[in-house]
PDB file of C-alpha atoms in Angstrom:
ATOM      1  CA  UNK A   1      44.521 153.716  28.714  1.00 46.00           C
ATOM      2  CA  UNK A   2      46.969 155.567  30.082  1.00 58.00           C
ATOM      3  CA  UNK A   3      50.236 157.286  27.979  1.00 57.00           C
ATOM      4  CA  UNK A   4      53.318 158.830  28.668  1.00 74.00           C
ATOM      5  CA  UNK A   5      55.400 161.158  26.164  1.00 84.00           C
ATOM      6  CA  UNK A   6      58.283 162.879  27.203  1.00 88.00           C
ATOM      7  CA  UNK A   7      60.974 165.877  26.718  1.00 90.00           C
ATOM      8  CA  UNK A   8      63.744 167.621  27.818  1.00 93.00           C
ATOM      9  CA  UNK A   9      62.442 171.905  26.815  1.00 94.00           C
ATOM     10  CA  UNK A  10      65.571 172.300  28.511  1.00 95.00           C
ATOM     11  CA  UNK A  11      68.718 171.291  29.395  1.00 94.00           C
ATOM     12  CA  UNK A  12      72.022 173.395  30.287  1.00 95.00           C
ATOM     13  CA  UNK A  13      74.541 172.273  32.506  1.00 94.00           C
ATOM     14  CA  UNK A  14      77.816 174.356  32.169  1.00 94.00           C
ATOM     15  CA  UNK A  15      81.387 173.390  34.160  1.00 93.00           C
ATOM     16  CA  UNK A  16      82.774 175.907  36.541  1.00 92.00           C
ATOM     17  CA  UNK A  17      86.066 177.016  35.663  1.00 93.00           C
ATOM     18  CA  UNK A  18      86.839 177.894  39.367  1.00 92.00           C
ATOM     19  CA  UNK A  19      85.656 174.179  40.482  1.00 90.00           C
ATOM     20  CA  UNK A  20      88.581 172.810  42.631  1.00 88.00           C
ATOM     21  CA  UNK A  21      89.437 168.962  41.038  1.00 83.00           C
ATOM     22  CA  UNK A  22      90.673 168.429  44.773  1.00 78.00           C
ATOM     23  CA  UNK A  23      87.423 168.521  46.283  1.00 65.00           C
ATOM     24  CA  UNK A  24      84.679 165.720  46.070  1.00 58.00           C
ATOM     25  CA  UNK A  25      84.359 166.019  42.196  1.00 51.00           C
ATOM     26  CA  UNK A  26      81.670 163.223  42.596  1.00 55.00           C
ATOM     27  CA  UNK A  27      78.986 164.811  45.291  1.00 64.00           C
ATOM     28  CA  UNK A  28      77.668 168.338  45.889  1.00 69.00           C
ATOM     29  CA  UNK A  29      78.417 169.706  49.013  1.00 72.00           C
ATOM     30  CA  UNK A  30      75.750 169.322  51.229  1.00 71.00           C
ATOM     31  CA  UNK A  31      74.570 172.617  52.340  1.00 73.00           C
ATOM     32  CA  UNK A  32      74.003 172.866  48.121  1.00 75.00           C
ATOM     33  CA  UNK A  33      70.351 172.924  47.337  1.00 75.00           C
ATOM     34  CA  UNK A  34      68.484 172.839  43.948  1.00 80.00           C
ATOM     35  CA  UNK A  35      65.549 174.512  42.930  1.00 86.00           C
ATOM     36  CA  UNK A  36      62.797 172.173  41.858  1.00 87.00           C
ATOM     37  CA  UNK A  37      59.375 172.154  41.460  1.00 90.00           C
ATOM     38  CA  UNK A  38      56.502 170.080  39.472  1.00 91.00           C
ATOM     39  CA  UNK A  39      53.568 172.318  37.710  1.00 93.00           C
ATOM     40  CA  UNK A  40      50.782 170.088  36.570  1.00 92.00           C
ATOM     41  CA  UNK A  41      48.496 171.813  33.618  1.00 91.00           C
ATOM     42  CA  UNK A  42      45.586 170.036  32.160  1.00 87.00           C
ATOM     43  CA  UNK A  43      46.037 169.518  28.550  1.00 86.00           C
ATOM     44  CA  UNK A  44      44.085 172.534  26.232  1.00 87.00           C
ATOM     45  CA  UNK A  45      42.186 168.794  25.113  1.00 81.00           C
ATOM     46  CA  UNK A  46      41.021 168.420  28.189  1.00 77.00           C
ATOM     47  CA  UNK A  47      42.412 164.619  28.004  1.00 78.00           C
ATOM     48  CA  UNK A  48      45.188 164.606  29.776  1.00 85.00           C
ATOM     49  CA  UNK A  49      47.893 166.748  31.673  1.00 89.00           C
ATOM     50  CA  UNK A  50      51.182 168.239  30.677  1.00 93.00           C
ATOM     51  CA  UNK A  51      53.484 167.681  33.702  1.00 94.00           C
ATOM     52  CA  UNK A  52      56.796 170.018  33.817  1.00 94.00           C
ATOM     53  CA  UNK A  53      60.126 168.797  36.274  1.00 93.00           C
ATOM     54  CA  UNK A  54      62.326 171.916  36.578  1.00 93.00           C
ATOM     55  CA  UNK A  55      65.090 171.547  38.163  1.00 92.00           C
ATOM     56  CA  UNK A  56      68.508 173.893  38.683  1.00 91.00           C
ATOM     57  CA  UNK A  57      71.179 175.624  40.827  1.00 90.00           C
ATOM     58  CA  UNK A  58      74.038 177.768  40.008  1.00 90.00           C
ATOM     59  CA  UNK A  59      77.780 177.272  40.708  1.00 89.00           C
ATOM     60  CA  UNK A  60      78.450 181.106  41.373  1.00 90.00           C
ATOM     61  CA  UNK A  61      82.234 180.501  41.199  1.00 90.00           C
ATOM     62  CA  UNK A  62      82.367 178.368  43.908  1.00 88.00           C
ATOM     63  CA  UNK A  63      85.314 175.774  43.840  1.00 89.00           C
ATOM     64  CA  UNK A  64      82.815 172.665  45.710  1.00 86.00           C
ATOM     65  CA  UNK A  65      80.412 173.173  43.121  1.00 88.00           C
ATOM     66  CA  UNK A  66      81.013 171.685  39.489  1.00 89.00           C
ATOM     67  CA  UNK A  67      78.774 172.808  37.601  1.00 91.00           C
ATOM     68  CA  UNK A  68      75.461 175.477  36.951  1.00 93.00           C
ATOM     69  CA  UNK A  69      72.488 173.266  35.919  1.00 93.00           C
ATOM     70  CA  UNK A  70      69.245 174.228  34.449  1.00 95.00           C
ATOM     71  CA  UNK A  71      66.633 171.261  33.686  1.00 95.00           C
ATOM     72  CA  UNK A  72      63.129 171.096  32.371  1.00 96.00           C
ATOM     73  CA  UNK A  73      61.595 168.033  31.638  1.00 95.00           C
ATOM     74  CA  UNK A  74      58.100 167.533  30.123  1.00 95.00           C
ATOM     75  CA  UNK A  75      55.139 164.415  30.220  1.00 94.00           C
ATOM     76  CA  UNK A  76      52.180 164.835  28.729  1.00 92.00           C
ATOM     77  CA  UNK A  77      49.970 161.976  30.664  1.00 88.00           C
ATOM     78  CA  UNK A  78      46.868 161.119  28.629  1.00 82.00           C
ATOM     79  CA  UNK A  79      43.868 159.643  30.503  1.00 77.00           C
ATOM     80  CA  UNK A  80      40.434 158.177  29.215  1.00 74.00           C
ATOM     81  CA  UNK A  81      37.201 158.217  30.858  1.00 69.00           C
ATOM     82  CA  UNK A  82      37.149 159.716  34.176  1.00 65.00           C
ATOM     83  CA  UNK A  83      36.804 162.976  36.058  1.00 68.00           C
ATOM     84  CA  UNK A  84      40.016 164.915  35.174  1.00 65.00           C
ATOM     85  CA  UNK A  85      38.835 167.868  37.563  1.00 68.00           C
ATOM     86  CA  UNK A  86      39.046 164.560  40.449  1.00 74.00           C
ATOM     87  CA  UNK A  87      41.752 165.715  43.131  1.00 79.00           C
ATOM     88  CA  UNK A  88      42.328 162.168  43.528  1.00 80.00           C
ATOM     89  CA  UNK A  89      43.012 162.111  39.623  1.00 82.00           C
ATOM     90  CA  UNK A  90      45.700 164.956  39.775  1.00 83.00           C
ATOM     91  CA  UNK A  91      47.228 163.485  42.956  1.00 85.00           C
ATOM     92  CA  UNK A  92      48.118 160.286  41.209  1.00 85.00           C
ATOM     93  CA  UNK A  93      49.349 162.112  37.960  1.00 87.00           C
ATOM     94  CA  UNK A  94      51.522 164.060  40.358  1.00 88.00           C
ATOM     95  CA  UNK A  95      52.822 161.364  42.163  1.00 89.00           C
ATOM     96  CA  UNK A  96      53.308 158.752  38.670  1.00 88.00           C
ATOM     97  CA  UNK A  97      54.974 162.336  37.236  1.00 90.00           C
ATOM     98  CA  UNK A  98      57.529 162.618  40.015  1.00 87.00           C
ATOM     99  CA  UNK A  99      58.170 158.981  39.478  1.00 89.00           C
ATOM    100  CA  UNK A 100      58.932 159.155  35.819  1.00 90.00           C
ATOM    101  CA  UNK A 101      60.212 162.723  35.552  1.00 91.00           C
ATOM    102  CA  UNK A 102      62.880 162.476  38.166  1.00 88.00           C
ATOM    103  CA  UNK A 103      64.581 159.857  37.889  1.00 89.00           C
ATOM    104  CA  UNK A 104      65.146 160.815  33.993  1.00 91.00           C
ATOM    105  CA  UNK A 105      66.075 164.311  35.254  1.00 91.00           C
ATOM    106  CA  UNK A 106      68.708 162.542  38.027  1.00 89.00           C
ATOM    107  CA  UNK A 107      69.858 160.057  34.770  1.00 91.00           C
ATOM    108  CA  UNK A 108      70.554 163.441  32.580  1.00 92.00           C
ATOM    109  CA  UNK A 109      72.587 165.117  35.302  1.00 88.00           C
ATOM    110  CA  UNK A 110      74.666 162.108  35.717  1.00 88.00           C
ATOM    111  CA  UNK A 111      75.404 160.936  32.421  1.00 91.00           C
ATOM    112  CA  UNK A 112      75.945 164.399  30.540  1.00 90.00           C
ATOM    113  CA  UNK A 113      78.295 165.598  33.123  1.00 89.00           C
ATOM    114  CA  UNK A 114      80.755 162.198  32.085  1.00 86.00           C
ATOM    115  CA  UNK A 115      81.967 163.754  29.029  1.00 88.00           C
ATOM    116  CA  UNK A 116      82.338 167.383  30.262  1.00 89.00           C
ATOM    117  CA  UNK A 117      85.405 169.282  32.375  1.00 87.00           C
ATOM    118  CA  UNK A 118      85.057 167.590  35.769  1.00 88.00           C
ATOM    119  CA  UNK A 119      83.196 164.170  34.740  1.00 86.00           C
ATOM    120  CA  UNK A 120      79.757 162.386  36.752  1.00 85.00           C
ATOM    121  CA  UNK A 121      78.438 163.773  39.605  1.00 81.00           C
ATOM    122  CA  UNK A 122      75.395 162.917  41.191  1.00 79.00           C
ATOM    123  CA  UNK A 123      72.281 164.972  42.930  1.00 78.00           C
ATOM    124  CA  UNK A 124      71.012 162.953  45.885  1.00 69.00           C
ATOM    125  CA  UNK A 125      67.281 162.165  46.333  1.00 66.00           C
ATOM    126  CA  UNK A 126      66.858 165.373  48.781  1.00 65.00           C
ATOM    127  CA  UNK A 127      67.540 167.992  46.145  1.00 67.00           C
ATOM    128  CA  UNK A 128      64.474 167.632  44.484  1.00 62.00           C
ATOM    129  CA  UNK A 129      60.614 167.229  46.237  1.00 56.00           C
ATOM    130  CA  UNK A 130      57.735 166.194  45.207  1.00 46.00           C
ATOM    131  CA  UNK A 131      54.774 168.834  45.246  1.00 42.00           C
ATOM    132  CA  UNK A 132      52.725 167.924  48.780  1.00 40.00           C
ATOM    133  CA  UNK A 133      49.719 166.102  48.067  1.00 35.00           C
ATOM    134  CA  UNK A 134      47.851 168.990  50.106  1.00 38.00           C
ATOM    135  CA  UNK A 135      49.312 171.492  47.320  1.00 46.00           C
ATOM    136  CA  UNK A 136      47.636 170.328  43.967  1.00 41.00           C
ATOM    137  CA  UNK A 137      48.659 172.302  41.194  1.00 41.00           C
ATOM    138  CA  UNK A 138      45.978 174.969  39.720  1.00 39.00           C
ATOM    139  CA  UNK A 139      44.417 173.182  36.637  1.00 35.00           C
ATOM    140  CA  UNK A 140      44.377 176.459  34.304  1.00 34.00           C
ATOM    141  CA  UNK A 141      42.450 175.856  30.621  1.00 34.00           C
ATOM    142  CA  UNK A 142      45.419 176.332  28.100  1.00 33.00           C
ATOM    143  CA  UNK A 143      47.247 178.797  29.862  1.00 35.00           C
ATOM    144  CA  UNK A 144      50.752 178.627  29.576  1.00 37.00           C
ATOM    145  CA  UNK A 145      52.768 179.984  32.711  1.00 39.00           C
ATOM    146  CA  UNK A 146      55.301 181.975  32.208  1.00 41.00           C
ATOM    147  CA  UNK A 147      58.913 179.664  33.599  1.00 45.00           C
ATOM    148  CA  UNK A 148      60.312 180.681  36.923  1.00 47.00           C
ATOM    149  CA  UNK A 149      64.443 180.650  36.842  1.00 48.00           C
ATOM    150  CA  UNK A 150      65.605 178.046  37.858  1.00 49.00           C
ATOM    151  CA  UNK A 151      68.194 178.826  40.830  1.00 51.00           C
ATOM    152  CA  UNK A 152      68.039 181.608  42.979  1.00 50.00           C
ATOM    153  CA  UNK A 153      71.513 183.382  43.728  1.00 51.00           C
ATOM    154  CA  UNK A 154      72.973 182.111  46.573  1.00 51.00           C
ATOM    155  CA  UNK A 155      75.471 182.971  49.258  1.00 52.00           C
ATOM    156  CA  UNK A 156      79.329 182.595  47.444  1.00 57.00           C
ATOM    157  CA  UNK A 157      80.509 179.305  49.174  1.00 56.00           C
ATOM    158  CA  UNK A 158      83.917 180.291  51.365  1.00 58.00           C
ATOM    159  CA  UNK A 159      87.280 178.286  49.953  1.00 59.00           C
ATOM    160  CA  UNK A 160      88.943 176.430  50.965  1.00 52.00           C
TER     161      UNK A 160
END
């Protein structure tokens, strides 16, 4: 049997006092990327895998841009019988991670936003990639890694 438990570690999404309420308060401008990546551990157990969504970019100012998000969301996945070192194995807790981790991480970013400054906005499916299946994650034994920020600065966006 297979289980899912899940958790935001993280979750800061901050308005943009600069953000321009005449621009298109509902989508990011599309040059706008997010940094995003899935790790996959296996559990210190050894039954299962902890699976971590990060997700984030930064508003530097920029009237298009909202608001500065900063998202990590956790599943642990536990599995029984099997081969957990199996590339096949990880592959499919990658891709059932992505499936469950997302869209929670798209939910949070559209619903928490509603009661803020500049109300919903939404992140398109092309902000945030799956890990390639020909890029498992490194299985470490209980090591935790340390978290990478989670936007890098970007170019200041021009106004307009």
């Amino acid at each position: 049997k297979n289980a899912l438990r899940q958790c935001f570690k993280t979750l800061e999404i901050e308005a943009n006092a600069n953000f321009d309420t005449g621009s298109a308060a509902h989508e990011l401008p599309s040059d706008l990327t997010g940094d995003s990546a899935l790790n996959i551990e296996l559990l210190p157990d050894g039954r299962g895998f902890c699976c971590t969504q990060t997700f984030g970019f930064q508003h530097h100012d920029s009237p298009a841009v909202p608001y500065s998000v900063d998202i990590e969301c956790v599943g642990f996945f536990t599995v029984e019988g099997g081969d957990l070192d199996n590339k096949d194995l990880r592959m499919t807790i990658g891709r059932a991670a992505h499936q469950l981790l997302y869209p929670a991480v798209r939910e949070i970013i559209l619903t928490t936003p509603g009661r803020m400054a500049w109300g919903q906005f939404s992140i398109g499916f092309g902000m945030m990639q799956a890990r390639s299946a020909e890029e498992p994650a490194a299985l470490p034994n209980a090591t935790e890694k340390k978290r990478k920020p989670a936007a890098k600065p970007r170019k200041k966006l021009p106004a307009s």
